PDB file of C-alpha atoms in Angstrom:
ATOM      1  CA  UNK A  27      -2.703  27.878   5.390  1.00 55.00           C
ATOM      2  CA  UNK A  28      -3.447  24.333   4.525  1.00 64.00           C
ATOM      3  CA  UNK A  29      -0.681  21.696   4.620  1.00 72.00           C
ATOM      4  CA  UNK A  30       0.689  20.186   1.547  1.00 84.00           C
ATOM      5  CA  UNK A  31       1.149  17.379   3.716  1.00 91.00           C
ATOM      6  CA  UNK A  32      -2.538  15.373   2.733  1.00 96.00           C
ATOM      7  CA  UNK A  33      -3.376  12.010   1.844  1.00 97.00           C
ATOM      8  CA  UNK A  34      -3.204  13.188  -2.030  1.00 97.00           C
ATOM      9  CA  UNK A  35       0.385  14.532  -1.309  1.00 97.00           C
ATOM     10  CA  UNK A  36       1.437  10.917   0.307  1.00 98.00           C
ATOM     11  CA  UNK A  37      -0.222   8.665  -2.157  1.00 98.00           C
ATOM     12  CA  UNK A  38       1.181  10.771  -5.025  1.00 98.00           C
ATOM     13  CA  UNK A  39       4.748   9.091  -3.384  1.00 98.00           C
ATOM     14  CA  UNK A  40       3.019   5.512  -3.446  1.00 98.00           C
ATOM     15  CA  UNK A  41       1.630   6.163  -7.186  1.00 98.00           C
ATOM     16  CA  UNK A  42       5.615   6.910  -7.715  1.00 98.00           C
ATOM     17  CA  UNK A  43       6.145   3.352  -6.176  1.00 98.00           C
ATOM     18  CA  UNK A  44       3.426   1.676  -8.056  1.00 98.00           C
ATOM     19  CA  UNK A  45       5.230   3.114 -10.830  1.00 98.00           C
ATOM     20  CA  UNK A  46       8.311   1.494 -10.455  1.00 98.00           C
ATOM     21  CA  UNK A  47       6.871  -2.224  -9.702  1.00 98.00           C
ATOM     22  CA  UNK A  48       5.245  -1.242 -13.071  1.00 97.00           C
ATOM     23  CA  UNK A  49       8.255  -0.920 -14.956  1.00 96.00           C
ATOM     24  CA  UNK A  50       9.912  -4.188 -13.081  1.00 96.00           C
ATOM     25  CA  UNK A  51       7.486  -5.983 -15.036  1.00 95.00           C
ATOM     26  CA  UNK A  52       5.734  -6.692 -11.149  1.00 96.00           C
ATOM     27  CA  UNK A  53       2.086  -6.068 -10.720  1.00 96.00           C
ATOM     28  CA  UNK A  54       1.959  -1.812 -10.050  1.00 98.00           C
ATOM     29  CA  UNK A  55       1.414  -1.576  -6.463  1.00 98.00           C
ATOM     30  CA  UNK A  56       2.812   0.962  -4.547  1.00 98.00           C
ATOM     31  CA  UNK A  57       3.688   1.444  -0.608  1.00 98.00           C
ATOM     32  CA  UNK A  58       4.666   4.192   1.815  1.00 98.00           C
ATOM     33  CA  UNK A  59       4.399   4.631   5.296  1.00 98.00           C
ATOM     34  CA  UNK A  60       4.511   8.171   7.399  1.00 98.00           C
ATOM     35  CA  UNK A  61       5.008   9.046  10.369  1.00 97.00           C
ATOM     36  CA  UNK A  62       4.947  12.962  11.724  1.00 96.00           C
ATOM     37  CA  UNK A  63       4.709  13.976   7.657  1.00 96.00           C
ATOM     38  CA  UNK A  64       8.005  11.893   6.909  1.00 97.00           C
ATOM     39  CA  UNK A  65       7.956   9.511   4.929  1.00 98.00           C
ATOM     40  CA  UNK A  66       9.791   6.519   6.496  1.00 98.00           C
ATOM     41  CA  UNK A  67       9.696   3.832   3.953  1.00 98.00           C
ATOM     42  CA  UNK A  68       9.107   2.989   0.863  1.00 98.00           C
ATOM     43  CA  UNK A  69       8.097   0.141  -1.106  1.00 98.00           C
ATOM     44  CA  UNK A  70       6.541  -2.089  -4.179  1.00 98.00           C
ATOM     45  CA  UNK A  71       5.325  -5.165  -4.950  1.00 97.00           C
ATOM     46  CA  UNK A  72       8.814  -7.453  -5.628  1.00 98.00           C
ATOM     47  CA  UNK A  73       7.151 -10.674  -5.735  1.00 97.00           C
ATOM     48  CA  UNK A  74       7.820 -11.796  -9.246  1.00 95.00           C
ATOM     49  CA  UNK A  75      11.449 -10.113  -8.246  1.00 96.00           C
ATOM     50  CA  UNK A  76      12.057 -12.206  -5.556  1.00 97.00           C
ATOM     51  CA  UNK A  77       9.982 -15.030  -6.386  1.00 97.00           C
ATOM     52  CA  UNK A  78       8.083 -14.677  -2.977  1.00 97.00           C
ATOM     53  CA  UNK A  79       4.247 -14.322  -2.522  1.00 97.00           C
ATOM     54  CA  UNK A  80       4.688 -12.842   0.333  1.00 97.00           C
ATOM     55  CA  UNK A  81       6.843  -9.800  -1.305  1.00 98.00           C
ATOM     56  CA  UNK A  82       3.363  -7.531  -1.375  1.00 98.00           C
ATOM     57  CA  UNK A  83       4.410  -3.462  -1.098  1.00 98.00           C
ATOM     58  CA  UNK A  84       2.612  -3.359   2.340  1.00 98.00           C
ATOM     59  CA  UNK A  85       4.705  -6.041   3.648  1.00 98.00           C
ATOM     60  CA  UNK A  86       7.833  -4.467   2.147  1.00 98.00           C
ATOM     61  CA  UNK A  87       6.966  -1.381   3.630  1.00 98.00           C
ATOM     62  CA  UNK A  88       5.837  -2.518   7.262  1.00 98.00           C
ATOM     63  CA  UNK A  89       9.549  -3.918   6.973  1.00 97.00           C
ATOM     64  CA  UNK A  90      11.621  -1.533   6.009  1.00 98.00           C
ATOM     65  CA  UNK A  91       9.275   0.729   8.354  1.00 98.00           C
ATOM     66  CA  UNK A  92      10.109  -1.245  11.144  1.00 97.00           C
ATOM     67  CA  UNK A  93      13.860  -0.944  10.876  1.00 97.00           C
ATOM     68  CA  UNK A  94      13.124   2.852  10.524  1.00 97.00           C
ATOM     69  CA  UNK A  95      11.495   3.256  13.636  1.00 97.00           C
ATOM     70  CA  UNK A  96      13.813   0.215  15.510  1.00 96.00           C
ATOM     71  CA  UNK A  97      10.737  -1.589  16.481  1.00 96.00           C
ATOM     72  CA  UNK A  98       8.029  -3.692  15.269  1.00 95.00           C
ATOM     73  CA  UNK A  99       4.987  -1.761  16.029  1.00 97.00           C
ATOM     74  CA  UNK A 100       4.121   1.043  13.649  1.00 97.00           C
ATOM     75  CA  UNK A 101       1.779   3.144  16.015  1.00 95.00           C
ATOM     76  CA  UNK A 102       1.316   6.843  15.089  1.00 96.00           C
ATOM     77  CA  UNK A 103       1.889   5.667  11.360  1.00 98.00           C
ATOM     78  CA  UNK A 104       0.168   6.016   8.106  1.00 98.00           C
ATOM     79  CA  UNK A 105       0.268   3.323   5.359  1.00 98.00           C
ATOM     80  CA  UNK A 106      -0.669   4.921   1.841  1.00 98.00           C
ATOM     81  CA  UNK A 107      -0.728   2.122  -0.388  1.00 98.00           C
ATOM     82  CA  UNK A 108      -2.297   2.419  -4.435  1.00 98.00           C
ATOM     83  CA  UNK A 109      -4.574  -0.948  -4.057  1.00 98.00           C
ATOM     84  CA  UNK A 110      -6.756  -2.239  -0.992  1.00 97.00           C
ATOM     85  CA  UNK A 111      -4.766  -4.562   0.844  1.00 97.00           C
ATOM     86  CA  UNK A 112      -5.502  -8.065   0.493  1.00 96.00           C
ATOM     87  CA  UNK A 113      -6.008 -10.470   3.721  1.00 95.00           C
ATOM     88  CA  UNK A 114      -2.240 -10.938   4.650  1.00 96.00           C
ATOM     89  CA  UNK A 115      -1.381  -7.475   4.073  1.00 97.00           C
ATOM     90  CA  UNK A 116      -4.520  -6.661   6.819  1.00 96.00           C
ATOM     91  CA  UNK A 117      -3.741  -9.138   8.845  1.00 95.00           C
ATOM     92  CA  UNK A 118      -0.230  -8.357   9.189  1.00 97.00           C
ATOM     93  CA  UNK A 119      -1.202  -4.573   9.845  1.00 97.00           C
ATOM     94  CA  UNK A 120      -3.064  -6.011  12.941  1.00 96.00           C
ATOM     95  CA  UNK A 121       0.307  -7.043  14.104  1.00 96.00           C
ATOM     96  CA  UNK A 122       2.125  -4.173  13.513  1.00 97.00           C
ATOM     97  CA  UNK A 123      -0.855  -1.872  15.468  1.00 97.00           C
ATOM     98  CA  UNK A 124      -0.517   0.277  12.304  1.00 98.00           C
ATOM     99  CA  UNK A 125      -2.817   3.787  13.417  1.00 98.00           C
ATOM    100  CA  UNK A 126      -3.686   4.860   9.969  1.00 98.00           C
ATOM    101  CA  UNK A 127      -4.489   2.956   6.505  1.00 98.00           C
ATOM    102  CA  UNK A 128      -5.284   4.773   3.553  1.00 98.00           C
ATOM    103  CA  UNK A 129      -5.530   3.050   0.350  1.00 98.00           C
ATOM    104  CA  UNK A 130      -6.305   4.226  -3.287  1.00 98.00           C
ATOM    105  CA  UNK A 131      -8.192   1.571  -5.707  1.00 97.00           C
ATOM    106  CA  UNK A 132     -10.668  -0.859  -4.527  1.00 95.00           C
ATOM    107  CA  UNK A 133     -10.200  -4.918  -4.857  1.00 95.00           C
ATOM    108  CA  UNK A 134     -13.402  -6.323  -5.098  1.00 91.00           C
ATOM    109  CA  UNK A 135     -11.692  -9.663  -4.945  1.00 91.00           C
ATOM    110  CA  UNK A 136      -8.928  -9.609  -2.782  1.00 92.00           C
ATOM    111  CA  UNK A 137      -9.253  -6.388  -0.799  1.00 93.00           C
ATOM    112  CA  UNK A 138      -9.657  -7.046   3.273  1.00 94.00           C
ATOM    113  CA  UNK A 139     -12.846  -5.719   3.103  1.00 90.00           C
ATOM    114  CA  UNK A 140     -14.706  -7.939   1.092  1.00 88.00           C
ATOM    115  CA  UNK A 141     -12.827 -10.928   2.719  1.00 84.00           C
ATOM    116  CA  UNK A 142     -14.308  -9.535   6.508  1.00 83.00           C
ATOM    117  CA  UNK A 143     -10.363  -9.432   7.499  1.00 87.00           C
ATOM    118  CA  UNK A 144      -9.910  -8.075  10.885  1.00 88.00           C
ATOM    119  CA  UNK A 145      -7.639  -4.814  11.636  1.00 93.00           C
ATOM    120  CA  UNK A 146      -6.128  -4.061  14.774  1.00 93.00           C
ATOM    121  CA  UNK A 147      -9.098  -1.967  16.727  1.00 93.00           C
ATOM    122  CA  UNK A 148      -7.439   1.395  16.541  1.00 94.00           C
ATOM    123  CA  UNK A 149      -6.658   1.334  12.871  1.00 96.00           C
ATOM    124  CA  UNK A 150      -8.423   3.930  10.967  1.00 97.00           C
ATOM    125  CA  UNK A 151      -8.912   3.628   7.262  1.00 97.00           C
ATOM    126  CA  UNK A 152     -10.125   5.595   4.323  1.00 97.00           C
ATOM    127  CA  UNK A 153     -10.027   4.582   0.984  1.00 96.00           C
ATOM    128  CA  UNK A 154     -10.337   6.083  -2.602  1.00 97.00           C
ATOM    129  CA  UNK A 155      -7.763   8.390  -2.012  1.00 98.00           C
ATOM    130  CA  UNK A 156      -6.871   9.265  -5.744  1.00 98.00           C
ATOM    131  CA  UNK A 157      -8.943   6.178  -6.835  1.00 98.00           C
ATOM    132  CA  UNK A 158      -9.114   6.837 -10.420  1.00 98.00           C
ATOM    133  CA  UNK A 159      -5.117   7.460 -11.204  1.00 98.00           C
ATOM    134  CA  UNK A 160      -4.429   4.142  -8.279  1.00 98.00           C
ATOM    135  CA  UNK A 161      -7.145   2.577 -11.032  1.00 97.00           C
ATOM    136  CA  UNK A 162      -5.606   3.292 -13.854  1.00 97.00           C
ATOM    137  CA  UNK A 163      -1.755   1.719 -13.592  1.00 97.00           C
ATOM    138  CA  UNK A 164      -3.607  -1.670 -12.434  1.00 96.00           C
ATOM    139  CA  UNK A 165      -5.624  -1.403 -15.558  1.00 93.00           C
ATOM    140  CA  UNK A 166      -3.252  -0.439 -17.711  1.00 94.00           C
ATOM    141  CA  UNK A 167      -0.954  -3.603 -16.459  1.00 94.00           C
ATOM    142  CA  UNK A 168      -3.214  -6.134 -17.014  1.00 91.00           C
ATOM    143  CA  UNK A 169      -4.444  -4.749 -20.478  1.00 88.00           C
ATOM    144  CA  UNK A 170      -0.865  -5.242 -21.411  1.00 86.00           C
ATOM    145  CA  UNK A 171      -0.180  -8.530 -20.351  1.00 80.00           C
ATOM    146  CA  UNK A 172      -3.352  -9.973 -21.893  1.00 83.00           C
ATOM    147  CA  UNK A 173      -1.950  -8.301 -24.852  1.00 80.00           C
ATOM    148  CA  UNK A 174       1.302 -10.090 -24.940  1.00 72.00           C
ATOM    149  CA  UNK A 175      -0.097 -13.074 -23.871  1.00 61.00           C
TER     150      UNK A 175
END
């Protein structure tokens, strides 16, 4: 029997997050992190909340994850998070010796991997987990605020 436990099942709970960043008015990007198929912590972008650039989902998460576990190093964890993380998200999972990132949309622009930022040599990543629905609450954010503006 298969487990429901997949990376579809975990970044369902990040597209959840995503969604409520959405309706803070923040850009949609959601955050979890697992460990053993719990999830641990979870997060969303808050920067607009907390008027902090730093306030990014992933760090949020790697945070709150942190205090979870009682330590700063996430090993044997799993990041699901709806967007590619940008540089300082990656380069802050490098610190925390994060095992596992798996992301949902592409950033051409920003993402890590188009910047050459370096992970932590046992991080393992896959992306387009869910890619079109991780996509679409990005898209449909930015439509909207080009519409009010």
């Amino acid at each position: 029997m298969e487990s429901p436990f997949n990376n579809e099942y975990f970044m369902k709970k990040a597209l959840q997050e995503a969604e409520l960043a959405f309706e803070k008015g923040e850009v949609p990007v959601g955050a979890i992190i697992v460990i053993n198929n719990k999830i641990i912590a979870r997060a969303h972008n808050l920067t607009e909340t907390l008027n902090d650039v730093t306030a990014h989902a992933e760090m949020q998460a790697y945070t709150s994850a942190s205090d979870s576990l009682g330590g700063k190093y996430l090993r044997d964890c799993t990041l699901y998070v709806t967007l590619e993380p940008c540089q300082m998200c990656a380069g802050a999972s490098y610190w925390t010796q994060i095992s596992n990132i798996v992301f949902g949309a592409i950033d051409p622009q920003r993402g890590f991997q188009n910047n050459q930022t370096k992970l932590h040599p046992k991080t393992k990543v896959t992306g387009g987990i869910l890619e079109k629905e991780c996509s679409a609450i990005i898209n449909k954010f930015f439509i909207e605020k080009r519409n009010l503006n």
